[in-house]
Tab-separated table of C-alpha atoms in Angstrom:
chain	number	residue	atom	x	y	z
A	1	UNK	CA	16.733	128.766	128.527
A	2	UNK	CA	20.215	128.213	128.757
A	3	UNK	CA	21.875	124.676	129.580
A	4	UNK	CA	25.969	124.369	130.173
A	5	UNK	CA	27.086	120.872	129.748
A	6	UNK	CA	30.645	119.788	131.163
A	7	UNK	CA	32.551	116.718	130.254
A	8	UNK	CA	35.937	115.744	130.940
A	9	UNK	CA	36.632	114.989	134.830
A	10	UNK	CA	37.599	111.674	136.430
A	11	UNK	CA	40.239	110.059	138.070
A	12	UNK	CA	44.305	110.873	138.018
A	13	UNK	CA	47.375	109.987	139.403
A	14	UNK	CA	49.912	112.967	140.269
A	15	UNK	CA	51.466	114.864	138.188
A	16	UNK	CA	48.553	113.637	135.447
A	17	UNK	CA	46.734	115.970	133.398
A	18	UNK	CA	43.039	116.170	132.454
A	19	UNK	CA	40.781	118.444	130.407
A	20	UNK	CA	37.706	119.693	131.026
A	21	UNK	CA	35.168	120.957	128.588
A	22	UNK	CA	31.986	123.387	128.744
A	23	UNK	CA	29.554	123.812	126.072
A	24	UNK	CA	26.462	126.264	126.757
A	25	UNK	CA	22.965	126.297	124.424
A	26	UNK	CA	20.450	128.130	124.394
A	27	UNK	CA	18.809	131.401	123.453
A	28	UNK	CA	22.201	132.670	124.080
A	29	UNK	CA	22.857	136.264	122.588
A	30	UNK	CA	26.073	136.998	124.508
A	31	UNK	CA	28.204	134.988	126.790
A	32	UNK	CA	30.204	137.304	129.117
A	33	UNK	CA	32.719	135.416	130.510
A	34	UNK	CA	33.063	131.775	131.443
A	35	UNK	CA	34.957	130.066	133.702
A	36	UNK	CA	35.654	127.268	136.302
A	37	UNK	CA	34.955	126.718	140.212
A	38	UNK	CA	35.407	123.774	142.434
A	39	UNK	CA	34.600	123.043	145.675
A	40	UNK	CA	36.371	120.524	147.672
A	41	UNK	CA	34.740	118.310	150.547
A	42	UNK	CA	34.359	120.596	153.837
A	43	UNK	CA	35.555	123.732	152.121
A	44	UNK	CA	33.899	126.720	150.506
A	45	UNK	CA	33.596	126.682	146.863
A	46	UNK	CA	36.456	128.871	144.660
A	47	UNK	CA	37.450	130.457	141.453
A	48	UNK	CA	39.438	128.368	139.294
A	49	UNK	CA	39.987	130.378	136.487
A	50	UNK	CA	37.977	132.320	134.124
A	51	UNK	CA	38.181	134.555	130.632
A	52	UNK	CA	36.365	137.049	129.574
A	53	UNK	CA	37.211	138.647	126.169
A	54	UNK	CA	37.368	142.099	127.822
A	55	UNK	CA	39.288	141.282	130.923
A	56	UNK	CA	41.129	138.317	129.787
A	57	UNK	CA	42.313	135.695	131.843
A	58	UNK	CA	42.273	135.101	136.156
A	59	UNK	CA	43.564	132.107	137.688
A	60	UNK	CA	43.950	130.989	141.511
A	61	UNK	CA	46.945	131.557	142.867
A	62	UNK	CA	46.843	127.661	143.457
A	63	UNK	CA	46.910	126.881	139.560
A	64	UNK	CA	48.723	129.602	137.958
A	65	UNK	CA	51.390	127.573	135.671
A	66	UNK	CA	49.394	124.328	135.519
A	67	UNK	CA	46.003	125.457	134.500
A	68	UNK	CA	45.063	126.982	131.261
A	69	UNK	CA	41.903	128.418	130.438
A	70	UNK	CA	40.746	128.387	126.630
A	71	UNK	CA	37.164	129.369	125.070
A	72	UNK	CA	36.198	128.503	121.622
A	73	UNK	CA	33.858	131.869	120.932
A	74	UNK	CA	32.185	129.991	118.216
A	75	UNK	CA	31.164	127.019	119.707
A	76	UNK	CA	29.967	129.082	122.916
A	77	UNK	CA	32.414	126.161	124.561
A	78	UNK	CA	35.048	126.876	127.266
A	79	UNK	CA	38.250	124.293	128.316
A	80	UNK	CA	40.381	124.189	131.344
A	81	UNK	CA	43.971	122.227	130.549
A	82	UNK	CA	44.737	120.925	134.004
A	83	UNK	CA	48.449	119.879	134.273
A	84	UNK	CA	50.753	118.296	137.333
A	85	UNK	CA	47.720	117.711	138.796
A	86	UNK	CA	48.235	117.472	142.851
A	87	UNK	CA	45.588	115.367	145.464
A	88	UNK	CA	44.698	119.149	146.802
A	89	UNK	CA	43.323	119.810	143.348
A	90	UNK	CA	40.906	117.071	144.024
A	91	UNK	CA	37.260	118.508	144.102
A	92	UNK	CA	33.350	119.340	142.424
A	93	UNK	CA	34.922	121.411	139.189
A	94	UNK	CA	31.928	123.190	137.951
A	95	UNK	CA	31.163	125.611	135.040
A	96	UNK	CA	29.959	129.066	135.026
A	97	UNK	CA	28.993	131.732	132.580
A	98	UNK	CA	27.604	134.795	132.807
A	99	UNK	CA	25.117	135.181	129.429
A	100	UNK	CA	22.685	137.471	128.151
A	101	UNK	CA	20.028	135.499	126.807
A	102	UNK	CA	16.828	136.980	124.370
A	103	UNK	CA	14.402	136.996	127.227
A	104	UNK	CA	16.726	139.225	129.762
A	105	UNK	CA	19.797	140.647	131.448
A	106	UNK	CA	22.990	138.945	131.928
A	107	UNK	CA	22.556	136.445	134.627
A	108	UNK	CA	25.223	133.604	136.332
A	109	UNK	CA	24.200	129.917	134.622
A	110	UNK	CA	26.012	126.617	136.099
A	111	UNK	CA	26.754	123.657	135.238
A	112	UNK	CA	26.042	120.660	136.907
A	113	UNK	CA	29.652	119.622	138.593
A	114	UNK	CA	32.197	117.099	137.283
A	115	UNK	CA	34.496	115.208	139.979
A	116	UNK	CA	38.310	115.419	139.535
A	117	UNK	CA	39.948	113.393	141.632
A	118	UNK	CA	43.743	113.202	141.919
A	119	UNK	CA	45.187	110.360	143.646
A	120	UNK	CA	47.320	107.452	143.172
C-alpha cells in the first residue's frame, strides 16, 4: 500500500557529489520520519541520516559536514546531498520511512537500494 521509489545513485570520482532522491505513494496519511541507510559489501547495514519533523535531523558520525538531509513534506519526497564523496562511502544506499497508512499503525517501508559507488 505504500511504494518508496529512489533515484539518483551511480558512479563518482572523489571528492564528487551526488544526490539522491525518495518519493513514497500510497495510502499514506502520515510519514514519520524518513531517512537513508547503506550497507557496504561484507558489512552490516547503517544509518545514514534521517529527519523527522519532531526530532529533526541525525547523521553518522562518518557524514556529518558532507551529507545533508532535506524532505519536501508536500511531495512526501526525501533528498540526501552527498558531498566530497570518499571510496568508503561506496555502498547499497537505501530509503526508509516510517508511515502511517489508512489501513494501520505506523510501520518501517523500504526502498529498493540504489548503488553509489565512489571511485576513480
Amino acid at each position: 500500500q505504500v511504494q518508496l521509489v529512489e533515484s539518483g545513485g551511480g558512479l563518482v570520482q572523489p571528492g564528487g557529489s551526488l544526490r539522491l532522491s525518495c518519493a513514497a505513494s500510497g495510502r499514506i496519511v502520515r510519514i514519520n520520519s524518513m531517512g537513508w541507510y547503506r550497507q557496504a559489501p561484507g558489512k552490516q547495514r547503517e544509518l545514514v541520516a534521517a529527519i523527522s519533523s519532531t526530532t529533526g535531523t541525525n547523521y553518522a558520525d562518518s557524514v556529518k559536514g558532507r551529507f545533508t538531509i532535506s524532505r519536501d513534506t508536500a511531495k512526501n519526497t526525501v533528498h540526501l546531498q552527498m558531498n566530497s564523496l570518499k571510496p568508503e562511502d561506496t555502498a547499497v544506499y537505501s530509503c526508509n520511512a516510517r508511515i502511517t497508512t489508512s489501513l494501520g499503525p505506523a510501520r518501517d517501508y523500504w526502498g529498493q537500494g540504489t548503488q553509489v559507488t565512489v571511485s576513480s
